[in-house]
mmCIF file of N, CA, C and O in Angstrom:
data_model
loop_
_atom_site.group_PDB
_atom_site.id
_atom_site.type_symbol
_atom_site.label_atom_id
_atom_site.label_comp_id
_atom_site.label_asym_id
_atom_site.label_seq_id
_atom_site.Cartn_x
_atom_site.Cartn_y
_atom_site.Cartn_z
ATOM 1 N N MET A 264 -21.920 9.482 9.051
ATOM 2 C CA MET A 264 -20.880 8.851 9.229
ATOM 3 C C MET A 264 -19.778 9.988 9.902
ATOM 4 O O MET A 264 -19.519 10.740 8.616
ATOM 5 N N ALA A 265 -19.160 9.063 10.837
ATOM 6 C CA ALA A 265 -17.886 10.646 11.313
ATOM 7 C C ALA A 265 -16.774 9.774 10.459
ATOM 8 O O ALA A 265 -16.548 8.972 9.886
ATOM 9 N N THR A 266 -15.879 10.843 10.495
ATOM 10 C CA THR A 266 -14.663 10.226 10.035
ATOM 11 C C THR A 266 -13.569 10.651 10.989
ATOM 12 O O THR A 266 -13.394 11.573 11.749
ATOM 13 N N VAL A 267 -12.231 10.327 10.051
ATOM 14 C CA VAL A 267 -10.786 10.730 10.969
ATOM 15 C C VAL A 267 -9.685 9.975 10.598
ATOM 16 O O VAL A 267 -10.183 9.572 8.907
ATOM 17 N N GLN A 268 -8.607 11.157 10.346
ATOM 18 C CA GLN A 268 -7.215 11.340 9.688
ATOM 19 C C GLN A 268 -6.704 10.709 9.822
ATOM 20 O O GLN A 268 -5.440 10.600 10.786
ATOM 21 N N ILE A 269 -5.905 9.597 9.305
ATOM 22 C CA ILE A 269 -4.929 8.143 9.797
ATOM 23 C C ILE A 269 -3.585 8.365 9.076
ATOM 24 O O ILE A 269 -3.284 8.929 7.730
ATOM 25 N N PRO A 270 -2.814 8.794 9.688
ATOM 26 C CA PRO A 270 -1.306 8.839 9.251
ATOM 27 C C PRO A 270 -0.837 7.408 7.731
ATOM 28 O O PRO A 270 -0.773 6.084 8.777
ATOM 29 N N LEU A 271 -0.803 7.399 6.806
ATOM 30 C CA LEU A 271 0.395 6.102 6.266
ATOM 31 C C LEU A 271 2.406 5.865 7.018
ATOM 32 O O LEU A 271 2.224 6.761 6.529
ATOM 33 N N VAL A 272 2.955 4.854 7.164
ATOM 34 C CA VAL A 272 3.495 4.353 7.749
ATOM 35 C C VAL A 272 4.072 3.817 6.641
ATOM 36 O O VAL A 272 3.761 2.658 6.746
ATOM 37 N N GLY A 273 5.620 4.512 6.271
ATOM 38 C CA GLY A 273 5.730 3.605 5.071
ATOM 39 C C GLY A 273 5.484 3.385 4.196
ATOM 40 O O GLY A 273 4.814 3.830 3.642
ATOM 41 N N GLY A 274 6.654 2.537 3.070
ATOM 42 C CA GLY A 274 6.342 2.774 1.662
ATOM 43 C C GLY A 274 6.454 4.052 0.610
ATOM 44 O O GLY A 274 6.516 5.011 1.374
ATOM 45 N N ALA A 275 5.457 3.711 -0.709
ATOM 46 C CA ALA A 275 5.463 4.733 -1.188
ATOM 47 C C ALA A 275 5.102 6.046 -0.621
ATOM 48 O O ALA A 275 4.752 7.228 -0.962
ATOM 49 N N ALA A 276 3.670 6.027 -0.007
ATOM 50 C CA ALA A 276 2.743 6.963 0.213
ATOM 51 C C ALA A 276 3.387 7.043 2.396
ATOM 52 O O ALA A 276 2.600 8.096 2.637
ATOM 53 N N ASP A 277 4.719 6.654 2.691
ATOM 54 C CA ASP A 277 5.160 7.256 3.628
ATOM 55 C C ASP A 277 4.836 8.730 3.891
ATOM 56 O O ASP A 277 4.612 9.882 3.153
ATOM 57 N N GLY A 278 3.739 9.199 5.101
ATOM 58 C CA GLY A 278 3.876 10.763 6.145
ATOM 59 C C GLY A 278 2.485 11.243 5.282
ATOM 60 O O GLY A 278 2.213 12.312 5.571
ATOM 61 N N GLU A 279 1.986 10.905 4.752
ATOM 62 C CA GLU A 279 0.737 10.926 3.677
ATOM 63 C C GLU A 279 -0.387 10.571 4.939
ATOM 64 O O GLU A 279 -0.138 9.871 5.663
ATOM 65 N N THR A 280 -1.440 10.933 4.732
ATOM 66 C CA THR A 280 -2.968 11.014 5.984
ATOM 67 C C THR A 280 -3.689 10.453 4.956
ATOM 68 O O THR A 280 -4.215 10.861 3.916
ATOM 69 N N VAL A 281 -4.867 9.896 5.119
ATOM 70 C CA VAL A 281 -5.864 9.207 3.841
ATOM 71 C C VAL A 281 -7.507 9.945 5.468
ATOM 72 O O VAL A 281 -7.059 9.741 6.440
ATOM 73 N N THR A 282 -8.169 10.244 4.849
ATOM 74 C CA THR A 282 -9.693 10.550 6.550
ATOM 75 C C THR A 282 -10.235 9.415 5.497
ATOM 76 O O THR A 282 -10.478 9.067 4.412
ATOM 77 N N VAL A 283 -11.406 8.499 6.086
ATOM 78 C CA VAL A 283 -11.627 7.810 6.450
ATOM 79 C C VAL A 283 -12.675 7.174 7.801
ATOM 80 O O VAL A 283 -12.605 7.958 7.906
ATOM 81 N N GLU A 284 -14.037 6.907 6.416
ATOM 82 C CA GLU A 284 -15.313 7.029 7.716
ATOM 83 C C GLU A 284 -14.868 5.841 9.015
ATOM 84 O O GLU A 284 -14.532 4.645 8.633
ATOM 85 N N LEU A 285 -15.592 6.278 10.038
ATOM 86 C CA LEU A 285 -15.836 4.742 11.056
ATOM 87 C C LEU A 285 -16.986 4.306 10.921
ATOM 88 O O LEU A 285 -18.271 4.410 10.607
ATOM 89 N N ASP A 286 -16.791 3.246 10.590
ATOM 90 C CA ASP A 286 -18.102 2.248 11.311
ATOM 91 C C ASP A 286 -19.063 2.421 12.580
ATOM 92 O O ASP A 286 -18.607 3.130 12.957
ATOM 93 N N GLY A 287 -19.613 1.977 12.493
ATOM 94 C CA GLY A 287 -20.994 1.820 14.230
ATOM 95 C C GLY A 287 -20.098 1.690 15.114
ATOM 96 O O GLY A 287 -20.623 2.137 15.880
ATOM 97 N N ASN A 288 -19.080 1.494 14.564
ATOM 98 C CA ASN A 288 -18.492 0.961 16.532
ATOM 99 C C ASN A 288 -17.103 1.983 17.028
ATOM 100 O O ASN A 288 -16.297 2.306 17.415
ATOM 101 N N ASP A 289 -17.283 3.091 16.020
ATOM 102 C CA ASP A 289 -16.036 3.709 15.920
ATOM 103 C C ASP A 289 -14.470 3.883 15.371
ATOM 104 O O ASP A 289 -13.733 4.205 15.924
ATOM 105 N N ARG A 290 -14.827 3.054 14.877
ATOM 106 C CA ARG A 290 -12.911 2.102 14.152
ATOM 107 C C ARG A 290 -13.619 1.959 13.051
ATOM 108 O O ARG A 290 -14.511 1.786 12.026
ATOM 109 N N PRO A 291 -11.657 2.552 11.938
ATOM 110 C CA PRO A 291 -11.980 2.620 10.526
ATOM 111 C C PRO A 291 -11.709 1.459 10.234
ATOM 112 O O PRO A 291 -11.638 0.489 11.002
ATOM 113 N N PRO A 292 -11.824 1.601 8.575
ATOM 114 C CA PRO A 292 -11.404 -0.194 8.365
ATOM 115 C C PRO A 292 -10.424 -0.875 8.601
ATOM 116 O O PRO A 292 -9.109 -0.076 9.164
ATOM 117 N N LEU A 293 -10.117 -1.699 8.898
ATOM 118 C CA LEU A 293 -8.589 -2.499 8.992
ATOM 119 C C LEU A 293 -8.094 -2.318 7.975
ATOM 120 O O LEU A 293 -6.522 -2.050 8.327
ATOM 121 N N THR A 294 -7.969 -2.044 6.537
ATOM 122 C CA THR A 294 -6.822 -2.114 5.039
ATOM 123 C C THR A 294 -7.280 -1.037 4.564
ATOM 124 O O THR A 294 -8.175 -0.083 4.250
ATOM 125 N N HIS A 295 -6.404 -0.373 4.664
ATOM 126 C CA HIS A 295 -6.399 0.871 2.963
ATOM 127 C C HIS A 295 -5.497 0.424 1.503
ATOM 128 O O HIS A 295 -4.708 0.496 2.023
ATOM 129 N N HIS A 296 -6.274 0.948 0.504
ATOM 130 C CA HIS A 296 -5.245 0.334 -0.156
ATOM 131 C C HIS A 296 -5.367 1.645 -0.671
ATOM 132 O O HIS A 296 -5.990 2.248 -1.490
ATOM 133 N N HIS A 297 -3.733 1.799 -1.253
ATOM 134 C CA HIS A 297 -3.318 2.761 -1.444
ATOM 135 C C HIS A 297 -2.938 3.292 -3.071
ATOM 136 O O HIS A 297 -2.514 2.289 -3.328
ATOM 137 N N ILE A 298 -3.569 3.890 -4.084
ATOM 138 C CA ILE A 298 -3.416 3.473 -5.216
ATOM 139 C C ILE A 298 -2.409 5.236 -5.905
ATOM 140 O O ILE A 298 -3.171 5.999 -5.526
ATOM 141 N N GLY A 299 -1.185 4.688 -6.342
ATOM 142 C CA GLY A 299 -0.995 5.161 -6.563
ATOM 143 C C GLY A 299 -0.757 5.478 -8.318
ATOM 144 O O GLY A 299 -1.996 5.604 -8.684
ATOM 145 N N PRO A 300 0.358 6.591 -8.345
ATOM 146 C CA PRO A 300 0.300 7.199 -10.069
ATOM 147 C C PRO A 300 -0.013 5.892 -10.872
ATOM 148 O O PRO A 300 -0.520 6.383 -12.407
ATOM 149 N N GLU A 301 0.532 4.783 -11.307
ATOM 150 C CA GLU A 301 -0.146 3.776 -12.051
ATOM 151 C C GLU A 301 -1.032 2.867 -11.330
ATOM 152 O O GLU A 301 -1.263 2.293 -12.370
ATOM 153 N N GLY A 302 -2.189 3.858 -10.751
ATOM 154 C CA GLY A 302 -2.671 3.003 -10.552
ATOM 155 C C GLY A 302 -3.336 1.742 -10.115
ATOM 156 O O GLY A 302 -2.527 1.769 -9.079
ATOM 157 N N LEU A 303 -4.537 1.077 -10.165
ATOM 158 C CA LEU A 303 -4.306 -0.377 -9.021
ATOM 159 C C LEU A 303 -2.878 -1.142 -9.549
ATOM 160 O O LEU A 303 -2.854 -1.716 -8.874
ATOM 161 N N ALA A 304 -2.879 -0.581 -10.393
ATOM 162 C CA ALA A 304 -1.003 -2.045 -10.403
ATOM 163 C C ALA A 304 -0.257 -1.571 -10.188
ATOM 164 O O ALA A 304 0.787 -2.193 -9.482
ATOM 165 N N GLY A 305 -0.601 0.104 -9.766
ATOM 166 C CA GLY A 305 0.936 0.375 -8.600
ATOM 167 C C GLY A 305 0.062 0.104 -6.992
ATOM 168 O O GLY A 305 0.796 0.701 -5.921
ATOM 169 N N ALA A 306 -0.587 0.105 -7.095
ATOM 170 C CA ALA A 306 -2.085 0.024 -5.186
ATOM 171 C C ALA A 306 -0.629 -0.554 -4.554
ATOM 172 O O ALA A 306 -0.192 -1.640 -4.267
ATOM 173 N N GLN A 307 -0.985 -0.389 -2.957
ATOM 174 C CA GLN A 307 -0.339 -0.787 -2.043
ATOM 175 C C GLN A 307 -1.272 -0.794 -0.565
ATOM 176 O O GLN A 307 -2.323 -0.117 -0.572
ATOM 177 N N ILE A 308 -0.849 -1.664 0.111
ATOM 178 C CA ILE A 308 -1.587 -2.215 0.758
ATOM 179 C C ILE A 308 -0.917 -1.741 2.256
ATOM 180 O O ILE A 308 0.193 -2.515 2.476
ATOM 181 N N TYR A 309 -1.734 -1.221 3.305
ATOM 182 C CA TYR A 309 -1.715 -0.430 4.402
ATOM 183 C C TYR A 309 -2.758 -1.335 5.585
ATOM 184 O O TYR A 309 -3.723 -1.207 4.708
ATOM 185 N N GLU A 310 -2.106 -1.702 6.303
ATOM 186 C CA GLU A 310 -2.847 -2.380 7.654
ATOM 187 C C GLU A 310 -3.165 -1.228 8.655
ATOM 188 O O GLU A 310 -1.989 -0.892 9.444
ATOM 189 N N LEU A 311 -4.291 -1.325 9.026
ATOM 190 C CA LEU A 311 -4.594 -0.827 10.558
ATOM 191 C C LEU A 311 -3.308 -0.964 12.035
ATOM 192 O O LEU A 311 -3.451 -2.128 12.080
ATOM 193 N N GLU A 312 -2.740 -0.211 12.416
ATOM 194 C CA GLU A 312 -2.354 -0.564 13.343
ATOM 195 C C GLU A 312 -3.104 0.513 14.805
ATOM 196 O O GLU A 312 -3.182 1.292 14.295
ATOM 197 N N SER A 313 -2.361 0.165 16.057
ATOM 198 C CA SER A 313 -3.159 1.032 16.709
ATOM 199 C C SER A 313 -1.743 1.549 17.514
ATOM 200 O O SER A 313 -0.700 0.936 18.014
ATOM 201 N N VAL A 314 -2.251 2.687 17.919
ATOM 202 C CA VAL A 314 -0.775 3.806 19.066
ATOM 203 C C VAL A 314 -1.214 4.330 19.505
ATOM 204 O O VAL A 314 -2.744 5.141 19.807
ATOM 205 N N ASP A 315 0.164 4.399 20.840
ATOM 206 C CA ASP A 315 -0.598 4.767 21.890
ATOM 207 C C ASP A 315 0.343 6.468 21.322
ATOM 208 O O ASP A 315 1.330 7.552 22.619
ATOM 209 N N GLN A 316 -0.390 7.649 21.077
ATOM 210 C CA GLN A 316 -0.635 8.937 21.190
ATOM 211 C C GLN A 316 -1.972 9.493 21.131
ATOM 212 O O GLN A 316 -2.478 8.951 21.226
ATOM 213 N N PRO A 317 -2.001 10.261 21.929
ATOM 214 C CA PRO A 317 -3.261 11.287 22.029
ATOM 215 C C PRO A 317 -3.509 11.341 21.115
ATOM 216 O O PRO A 317 -3.144 12.226 20.535
ATOM 217 N N GLY A 318 -5.018 11.905 20.831
ATOM 218 C CA GLY A 318 -5.166 12.576 19.567
ATOM 219 C C GLY A 318 -5.037 10.927 18.179
ATOM 220 O O GLY A 318 -6.351 11.624 17.215
ATOM 221 N N ARG A 319 -4.257 10.796 18.400
ATOM 222 C CA ARG A 319 -3.980 9.635 16.982
ATOM 223 C C ARG A 319 -4.089 8.484 17.958
ATOM 224 O O ARG A 319 -2.816 7.619 17.344
ATOM 225 N N PRO A 320 -5.032 7.738 17.539
ATOM 226 C CA PRO A 320 -4.917 6.588 18.487
ATOM 227 C C PRO A 320 -5.055 4.864 17.361
ATOM 228 O O PRO A 320 -4.306 4.497 17.732
ATOM 229 N N TRP A 321 -4.255 5.619 16.035
ATOM 230 C CA TRP A 321 -4.271 4.438 15.202
ATOM 231 C C TRP A 321 -3.017 4.912 13.862
ATOM 232 O O TRP A 321 -3.019 6.488 13.409
ATOM 233 N N MET A 322 -2.653 4.265 13.258
ATOM 234 C CA MET A 322 -1.830 3.947 11.720
ATOM 235 C C MET A 322 -2.214 3.082 11.155
ATOM 236 O O MET A 322 -3.059 2.339 11.283
ATOM 237 N N TYR A 323 -1.925 3.479 9.879
ATOM 238 C CA TYR A 323 -1.680 2.697 8.444
ATOM 239 C C TYR A 323 -0.496 2.263 8.154
ATOM 240 O O TYR A 323 0.334 2.972 7.622
ATOM 241 N N ALA A 324 -0.283 1.282 8.690
ATOM 242 C CA ALA A 324 1.078 0.412 8.644
ATOM 243 C C ALA A 324 1.377 0.123 7.412
ATOM 244 O O ALA A 324 0.821 -1.342 6.885
ATOM 245 N N TRP A 325 2.374 -0.007 5.984
ATOM 246 C CA TRP A 325 2.707 -0.190 4.923
ATOM 247 C C TRP A 325 2.792 -1.386 5.304
ATOM 248 O O TRP A 325 3.628 -2.557 6.239
ATOM 249 N N ARG A 326 2.278 -2.580 4.070
ATOM 250 C CA ARG A 326 2.375 -4.020 3.784
ATOM 251 C C ARG A 326 3.296 -4.538 2.789
ATOM 252 O O ARG A 326 2.923 -5.715 2.783
ATOM 253 N N GLY A 327 2.754 -4.208 1.564
ATOM 254 C CA GLY A 327 3.566 -4.088 0.580
ATOM 255 C C GLY A 327 2.227 -4.423 -0.336
ATOM 256 O O GLY A 327 1.457 -3.580 -0.927
ATOM 257 N N PRO A 328 2.573 -4.798 -1.912
ATOM 258 C CA PRO A 328 2.067 -4.707 -2.994
ATOM 259 C C PRO A 328 1.049 -5.179 -3.121
ATOM 260 O O PRO A 328 1.254 -5.881 -1.924
ATOM 261 N N ALA A 329 -0.338 -4.444 -3.945
ATOM 262 C CA ALA A 329 -1.427 -4.978 -4.023
ATOM 263 C C ALA A 329 -1.722 -5.536 -4.410
ATOM 264 O O ALA A 329 -2.558 -7.350 -5.040
ATOM 265 N N VAL A 330 -0.805 -6.503 -5.584
ATOM 266 C CA VAL A 330 -0.702 -7.300 -6.687
ATOM 267 C C VAL A 330 0.768 -7.928 -7.040
ATOM 268 O O VAL A 330 2.003 -7.805 -6.006
#
């Protein structure tokens, strides 16, 4: 399966990137749950957004804590 690196924007993981698998339609998952040093209790939710940048069509934007 193909993978892609997507940047995280906002929240505790701002500036990091994650590698995710693309689905059968060549799309990444709609959300990413970023697990911080506190484990699941400190997880942050990031939501996929399209961006108009060559070579980087997506980003994950911070939406808030998972809990």
